[in-house]
């Protein structure tokens, strides 16, 4: 049989995680098709770790199993009429490249999610979101391979149990599936979502009053570039923590003490607070310890200036969680997966 994939041994994972942490893996393979993936899994006896862009992971130690990098590509039109289009996209496609493809073709719905690092396959996993849009708003279906028996399964949008930075793939089905493709339903008659304050401000400064999806994408890219470090220059994983959600009493208690605290009412009567604000308020923003620290422009982002270990960054996150607990009585949760 023709073997198309190559299993490598004892290689560094530094190029495969956006935190640029230098750990090694016992084995490593990149798969380009579902068939290759099935062959790899049927031969494999090691513990596996699936990665896409490696943009939501902090390695604190070497990995003793097989890392499978998902490089399954392809964008296919499944259905199209004058109002909408359904695209089936290989999970290994780069997320931002896919967004740019949609923006160029005027397929609307994900322009607010421009410049998010990672792959298409990782997007449903943690229901990526930014500037008033979550990927769950446009996902029709997720195709995934069950690792235990290599069968292919289809998850409808509701079956994915999407929530804030969460889905069934991070909760009850964690580690059981390998996402192979995602179907997106996008609009050809865009409903522009520029309600997020920062986007409105950026559009104004660009002199745009009737924005197209290209303008929204440009505005988002400008905002992200001004606030978030580029992983190619400074190792990071975007927001390290989730924004905490609290009840009315807790929100009021904190607001009495900190009148300028931002908060966002949720549909179910709870309130989302800005973890970045909490962390900044305790003086962490821009704090640098040797070659790692808290980003100077967005306190939710922890950074590796080069050469830091995953444990150092993990310990910093523990310290931040502990001071937030003491000062605000809030338990911060990590958004990044720790390994
Ligand atoms: N804030 C501070 N200090 C900071 C950061 C934020 O005071 O260092 C305040 C801001 O002034 C604002 C509020 O917190 O009042 C919210 O800030 P921002 O709009 O920057 O958004 P965020 O809640 O900090 C979330 C996402 C980001 C996403 C932005 C924009 C999470 C965990 N993070 O951040 O997602 O880009 O909204 O929609 O929900 C990511 O997940 O990697 C990510 C970057």
XYZ file of C-alpha atoms and ligand atoms in Angstrom:
383
model
C 0.000 0.000 0.000
C 1.192 3.526 -0.781
C 2.169 5.273 2.448
C 1.622 9.014 2.116
C 2.289 10.160 5.637
C 5.539 10.170 7.530
C 5.777 9.556 11.259
C 8.668 11.513 12.760
C 10.206 10.875 16.166
C 11.617 13.060 18.966
C 10.913 16.390 17.347
C 10.381 19.793 18.926
C 6.815 21.114 19.048
C 8.035 24.717 19.091
C 6.912 25.467 15.501
C 3.528 23.850 16.178
C 2.286 25.919 19.137
C 1.709 29.680 19.027
C 3.134 30.068 22.549
C 6.451 28.851 20.984
C 7.120 26.510 23.906
C 10.053 24.209 23.195
C 8.913 20.736 24.274
C 9.398 17.498 22.362
C 6.954 14.828 21.285
C 7.779 11.158 21.019
C 6.053 10.898 17.626
C 4.560 13.351 15.143
C 2.553 13.005 11.950
C 0.726 15.399 9.661
C -2.422 14.078 7.947
C -3.796 15.563 4.723
C -6.862 13.370 4.142
C -9.424 11.425 6.176
C -8.003 8.247 4.634
C -4.496 9.060 5.924
C -5.975 9.833 9.321
C -7.724 6.450 9.433
C -4.514 4.644 8.479
C -2.508 6.481 11.124
C -5.068 5.734 13.818
C -5.459 2.075 12.876
C -1.688 1.486 13.142
C -1.094 3.645 16.206
C -0.571 2.307 19.725
C 0.482 5.530 21.451
C -1.578 8.111 23.301
C -2.614 10.759 20.765
C -2.880 14.523 20.762
C -4.648 16.283 17.897
C -3.488 19.759 16.973
C -4.582 22.270 14.367
C -2.808 25.624 14.503
C -1.616 24.947 18.068
C -3.129 28.268 19.076
C -5.037 27.244 22.179
C -2.561 25.054 24.000
C 0.150 25.523 26.632
C 2.693 22.704 26.837
C 4.132 22.369 30.335
C 6.013 19.128 29.612
C 7.246 16.866 26.817
C 4.565 14.710 25.188
C 5.178 10.964 25.303
C 2.696 9.970 22.553
C 1.805 10.783 18.948
C 0.888 14.329 17.918
C -1.390 14.343 14.862
C -1.427 17.634 13.014
C -4.647 18.128 11.103
C -3.871 19.429 7.587
C -7.062 18.231 5.875
C -7.799 20.985 3.348
C -10.473 21.977 0.841
C -13.377 24.417 0.447
C -16.405 23.031 -1.446
C -19.743 24.578 -2.266
C -22.557 22.308 -1.039
C -25.494 24.566 -1.851
C -25.977 28.045 -3.206
C -28.840 30.350 -4.111
C -29.106 34.135 -4.426
C -29.372 34.639 -0.660
C -26.997 32.141 0.887
C -24.214 29.647 0.389
C -23.258 26.497 2.269
C -19.561 25.625 2.289
C -17.918 22.417 3.424
C -14.434 23.244 4.700
C -11.572 20.901 5.569
C -10.734 21.151 9.275
C -7.043 21.793 8.572
C -7.680 25.015 6.620
C -6.207 28.085 8.289
C -9.072 30.019 9.924
C -8.027 33.522 8.860
C -7.338 32.421 5.254
C -10.869 30.987 5.168
C -12.287 34.264 6.530
C -10.377 36.185 3.818
C -11.745 33.816 1.154
C -15.292 34.555 2.367
C -14.712 38.309 2.577
C -13.270 38.383 -0.985
C -16.289 36.465 -2.305
C -18.754 38.530 -0.289
C -19.988 35.593 1.793
C -20.991 37.269 5.042
C -21.090 36.046 8.622
C -17.526 35.557 9.824
C -15.870 38.888 8.927
C -15.949 39.898 12.635
C -13.813 36.809 13.316
C -10.901 38.002 11.132
C -7.330 37.344 12.254
C -8.164 34.757 14.930
C -5.250 32.300 14.928
C -5.887 28.584 14.462
C -7.669 26.268 12.071
C -11.226 25.772 10.857
C -11.446 22.486 12.786
C -10.652 24.194 16.072
C -13.312 26.860 15.591
C -16.326 24.781 16.746
C -14.305 23.117 19.497
C -14.266 26.225 21.645
C -16.885 28.224 19.734
C -14.466 31.035 18.864
C -15.891 34.513 19.183
C -15.013 38.158 18.852
C -16.655 41.546 18.341
C -20.232 40.417 18.857
C -20.103 37.223 16.741
C -19.572 33.587 17.679
C -18.822 30.877 15.150
C -21.896 28.935 16.326
C -23.986 31.607 14.549
C -22.877 30.262 11.134
C -22.074 26.570 11.717
C -24.566 24.166 10.174
C -22.796 20.908 10.816
C -19.546 19.437 12.126
C -18.138 16.226 10.665
C -15.920 14.202 12.980
C -14.219 10.843 13.101
C -14.757 8.773 16.227
C -11.278 7.759 17.355
C -12.334 4.480 19.012
C -13.872 2.866 15.889
C -12.936 5.214 13.001
C -16.605 5.856 12.106
C -17.631 9.226 10.665
C -20.289 11.209 12.547
C -22.284 14.338 11.730
C -23.084 16.811 14.518
C -25.841 19.329 13.790
C -25.488 22.811 15.292
C -27.689 21.907 18.279
C -25.893 18.578 18.799
C -22.646 20.550 19.261
C -24.113 22.114 22.462
C -22.363 25.403 21.823
C -21.823 27.758 24.726
C -19.445 30.635 25.535
C -16.014 29.272 24.424
C -17.345 25.720 24.738
C -18.961 22.835 22.854
C -19.604 19.118 23.324
C -16.050 18.550 21.977
C -14.641 20.270 25.067
C -17.091 18.724 27.551
C -18.786 15.292 27.403
C -17.111 14.175 24.135
C -13.663 15.563 24.969
C -10.866 13.573 23.321
C -13.245 11.170 21.590
C -13.502 12.776 18.131
C -11.234 14.169 15.458
C -13.001 17.014 13.618
C -12.506 16.501 9.872
C -14.738 19.169 8.272
C -17.120 21.992 9.155
C -20.129 23.196 7.157
C -20.869 26.905 7.274
C -24.025 28.687 6.170
C -23.113 32.189 5.045
C -25.163 35.036 3.675
C -24.871 36.704 0.293
C -27.047 39.569 1.583
C -24.955 40.716 4.535
C -26.453 41.944 7.778
C -23.554 44.057 8.982
C -22.735 43.645 12.673
C -20.796 46.759 13.666
C -22.523 47.298 17.004
C -19.399 46.483 19.043
C -18.097 49.846 20.270
C -14.517 49.344 19.142
C -15.629 48.514 15.579
C -17.820 51.624 15.355
C -14.907 53.776 16.533
C -12.460 52.164 14.102
C -14.866 52.563 11.149
C -15.276 56.241 12.026
C -11.532 56.749 12.065
C -11.312 54.958 8.696
C -13.974 57.391 7.417
C -16.416 54.573 6.594
C -20.107 55.207 7.195
C -21.777 52.444 5.142
C -19.497 49.512 5.845
C -19.156 46.475 3.601
C -17.997 43.169 5.075
C -14.521 44.059 3.760
C -14.605 47.248 5.860
C -15.699 45.319 8.968
C -12.911 42.810 8.425
C -10.364 45.623 7.966
C -11.600 47.338 11.149
C -11.353 44.091 13.142
C -7.863 43.434 11.793
C -6.753 46.954 12.777
C -8.213 46.597 16.297
C -6.678 43.171 16.844
C -3.288 44.305 15.540
C -3.333 47.301 17.887
C -4.241 45.269 21.002
C -3.131 41.686 20.559
C 0.425 40.425 20.059
C 1.214 38.636 16.783
C 2.211 35.048 17.713
C 4.868 35.177 14.964
C 6.619 37.887 16.970
C 5.648 37.186 20.599
C 4.481 33.730 21.715
C 0.900 33.764 23.001
C -2.438 32.005 22.808
C -4.858 34.929 22.652
C -7.094 35.238 25.707
C -5.588 32.984 28.355
C -8.672 33.246 30.588
C -12.410 33.217 29.956
C -14.496 36.182 30.995
C -16.249 35.181 34.243
C -20.036 35.111 34.519
C -21.617 36.177 37.830
C -25.120 36.649 39.265
C -26.847 39.974 39.939
C -25.822 40.117 43.624
C -22.162 39.589 42.867
C -22.231 42.147 40.051
C -23.864 44.726 42.345
C -21.449 44.001 45.191
C -18.453 44.622 42.911
C -20.021 47.616 41.187
C -20.565 49.336 44.557
C -16.839 49.040 45.171
C -15.662 49.622 41.583
C -18.187 51.920 39.841
C -16.223 51.914 36.566
C -16.189 48.120 36.236
C -17.430 46.983 32.802
C -20.171 44.319 32.783
C -22.353 42.767 30.111
C -25.910 41.530 30.884
C -26.556 38.021 29.501
C -29.875 36.641 28.235
C -30.313 34.399 31.294
C -30.081 37.244 33.816
C -26.397 36.737 34.647
C -23.563 39.181 33.932
C -20.315 38.653 32.083
C -17.397 40.598 33.546
C -14.193 41.547 31.714
C -11.374 39.368 33.015
C -8.921 41.788 31.350
C -10.281 44.612 33.494
C -10.073 42.557 36.722
C -6.475 41.548 35.949
C -5.474 45.091 34.987
C -7.106 46.505 38.126
C -4.804 44.353 40.257
C -1.776 45.807 38.465
C -0.806 42.807 36.345
C -1.039 44.430 32.927
C 2.370 44.708 31.268
C 4.092 42.896 34.152
C 7.165 41.095 32.862
C 9.026 38.362 34.718
C 12.251 37.397 32.932
C 11.119 36.310 29.451
C 7.384 35.957 30.026
C 4.536 38.024 31.412
C 1.179 39.728 30.924
C 0.746 41.594 27.639
C 1.044 45.363 27.950
C -2.043 46.169 25.850
C -4.467 43.360 26.833
C -4.241 41.870 30.314
C -6.113 38.702 29.246
C -3.131 37.629 27.167
C -0.080 35.945 28.677
C 3.078 36.103 26.566
C 6.344 34.272 25.998
C 8.982 36.804 24.926
C 11.199 33.872 23.915
C 12.591 30.889 25.770
C 10.080 30.727 28.634
C 8.830 27.332 29.741
C 5.169 26.325 29.826
C 5.387 25.775 33.594
C 6.575 29.332 34.153
C 3.577 30.662 32.242
C 1.255 28.214 33.992
C 2.559 29.320 37.407
C 1.989 32.944 36.466
C -1.611 32.079 35.562
C -2.028 30.362 38.953
C -0.795 33.503 40.699
C -3.200 35.681 38.729
C -6.125 33.338 39.506
C -5.215 33.412 43.191
C -5.028 37.218 43.447
C -8.347 37.588 41.569
C -9.928 35.122 44.003
C -8.621 37.051 47.018
C -9.541 40.518 45.796
C -12.813 39.936 43.934
C -14.051 36.553 45.176
C -14.139 35.348 41.559
C -12.750 32.094 40.199
C -11.102 32.755 36.816
C -11.115 29.849 34.376
C -8.455 29.250 31.747
C -9.510 29.298 28.118
C -6.256 27.688 26.984
C -5.784 23.903 27.280
C -2.920 22.918 29.573
C -0.887 19.857 28.728
N -10.218 45.657 29.541
C -9.392 46.241 30.466
N -8.082 45.893 30.486
C -7.562 44.970 29.632
C -8.398 44.350 28.692
C -9.737 44.697 28.651
O -9.830 47.076 31.250
O -6.353 44.721 29.710
C -11.616 46.057 29.463
C -11.876 46.876 28.204
O -11.605 48.229 28.392
C -13.349 46.637 27.969
C -13.534 45.214 28.450
O -12.443 44.934 29.314
O -14.138 47.484 28.754
C -13.614 44.207 27.314
O -12.406 44.245 26.560
P -12.289 43.751 25.044
O -13.361 44.362 24.220
O -10.885 43.949 24.631
O -12.654 42.219 25.090
P -12.291 41.079 26.146
O -13.522 40.742 26.901
O -11.087 41.445 26.912
C -13.033 39.207 24.469
C -12.506 37.907 23.924
C -11.449 38.159 22.865
C -12.079 38.975 21.755
C -12.610 40.285 22.364
C -13.317 41.138 21.350
C -12.734 36.309 25.741
C -12.030 35.496 26.763
N -11.958 37.111 25.005
O -11.971 39.853 25.137
O -11.071 36.906 22.324
O -11.139 39.272 20.729
O -13.563 39.968 23.407
O -14.592 40.658 21.097
O -13.950 36.193 25.617
C -9.485 35.146 22.377
O -10.398 34.430 22.753
O -8.318 34.718 22.190
C -9.741 36.569 22.179
C -8.777 37.440 21.901
